[in-house]
Amino acid sequence: MNIHTSIENLLSDDARAFLAKPKQMLIGAEWRDAQSGDTFDTIDPASNTLICKVAHAGEADVDMAARVAQQALEGDWARFTPADREAAMRRFADLIEKNSELIGQIESLDSGKPAEHIKFVDVPLSVGAMRYNAGFPSKIQGDTLPVTAPDMHVYTRREPIGVVGAIVPWNFPICQACFKLAPALAAGCTVILKPAEQTPLSALILGELALEAGIPAGVINILPGHGETTGQAIVDHPGIHKIAFTGSEPVGKMIAARGAAHLKHVSLELGGKNPNIIFADSDIETAAATAAMAIFFYSGQVCTAGSRLLVEEKVYDRVAEIVLQEAGKVAVGHGLQPTTTMGPLVSAEQLERVSSYVDTARAEGVEVSYGGNRCGGDLSGGHFLEPTVLSNVPDDSRVAREEIFGPVLAMQSFKDTDDLVRRANATTYGLAAGIWTHDLRKAHRTAAALQAGTVWVNTYNQFDAAAPFGGYKASGYGRDNGMAGIDKYLQTKAVWVNYG
């Protein structure tokens, strides 16, 4: 461990003990180094310093994990009754909840996200997903079919799809891992989990807790590594039957293409350029303050971030005033500092990418009303960007059309509902949207007209394990959470019995 002493002093004893251990991959019941001996660095983005080195899984490791996962699929895990699976998942959920402080600190150190956010938002969402899906094993059932052929008894079975390759992003590591692990486990699948190379550490904690919960060895395997090596090997391996991916649109398209070549089942949750809409008849104070939180939360590195704020003309100036006030209240700092409300961007590459969008906006003549600069002083060594507000953004500007994935808000005004809907839908994405109005007829009509997988009315960024989540258009296909979430981990078999 090579982090700054002042930050190390904020860590619990459990976090220090975890960091002191070798960071290996989990295959079956064994923690292993990569067969190649390769490792990669994971960096604290707030200080740009090395946290530790992590085993880098290669093709040989993926092949071993696939074989071990298949053995588990056909072995001990297959012999678990639905009640056994439910009990194991509940124990797993309890252990994740019990270790919320450890997970919060380690993931904060690894991602830059405020530890309190992780402890009180991300971990409860993860636990909720595990507990919600734990109710499914005893409710997965087939049907008896009244076919026309005489003397035939025909019924269906819902069976696990097989070995799942779960590839998760760096912005919500623990949540996204559990959103995929939970329904896969409930369905009776086995999983090879590849965390993002920027944030591999909380996945290793999950591996430890899964074994402690009594989930059989080989059911959950953790393979850290880079996308173009480990991830590609998972996508291409013939013994992995499904890919569940959350991440960027370009990578999602590549996975879809490669998955099709191998006839794999693929589900994708990709990016968004999400319209957050404030009508003049809404609670302006609440709507504007929430709109600021919707973009500055986790430095805007959220696929559902309210990155486009569309405001009815007659209240635009008032909303802008409140948003600027809220931007000024953001406390930028290290995620382990208890006063921090916005941490760094996850990497130097991400900081450069987001900063380049602000530079492009300036070059296009867009007004930067607040922020837009890299943070200096004590924060100059990390990947920090000021909360940024762009005003009166034209529809044809890049910052209005493309996903920035940073704390950059594009504010626009609209005249009426028809104008609004046309412009809100004029994007290749369709992940989420927000509507603020006291007129419920207007709310329902607008929600129906918006091309988005999730629409929030008079709130934003609300999630629950019971509510399906996914996108339209370039935001992907398939759903996490809810009853729809488990369907993609099951396949249907028809059985014909001639009893004539």
Short mmCIF file of C-alpha atoms in Angstrom, two decimals, residues 26 66 87 107 253 362 392 481:
data_model
loop_
_atom_site.label_atom_id
_atom_site.label_comp_id
_atom_site.label_asym_id
_atom_site.label_seq_id
_atom_site.Cartn_x
_atom_site.Cartn_y
_atom_site.Cartn_z
CA LEU A 26 -10.62 -16.34 -7.32
CA ALA A 66 -14.92 -21.56 -17.32
CA ALA A 87 -30.61 -19.37 2.18
CA GLU A 107 -14.31 1.22 -3.08
CA LYS A 253 -21.37 -2.90 -29.73
CA ARG A 362 -15.82 26.97 -25.11
CA ASN A 392 -28.06 28.11 -23.17
CA ASN A 481 -33.62 -5.86 -11.50
#
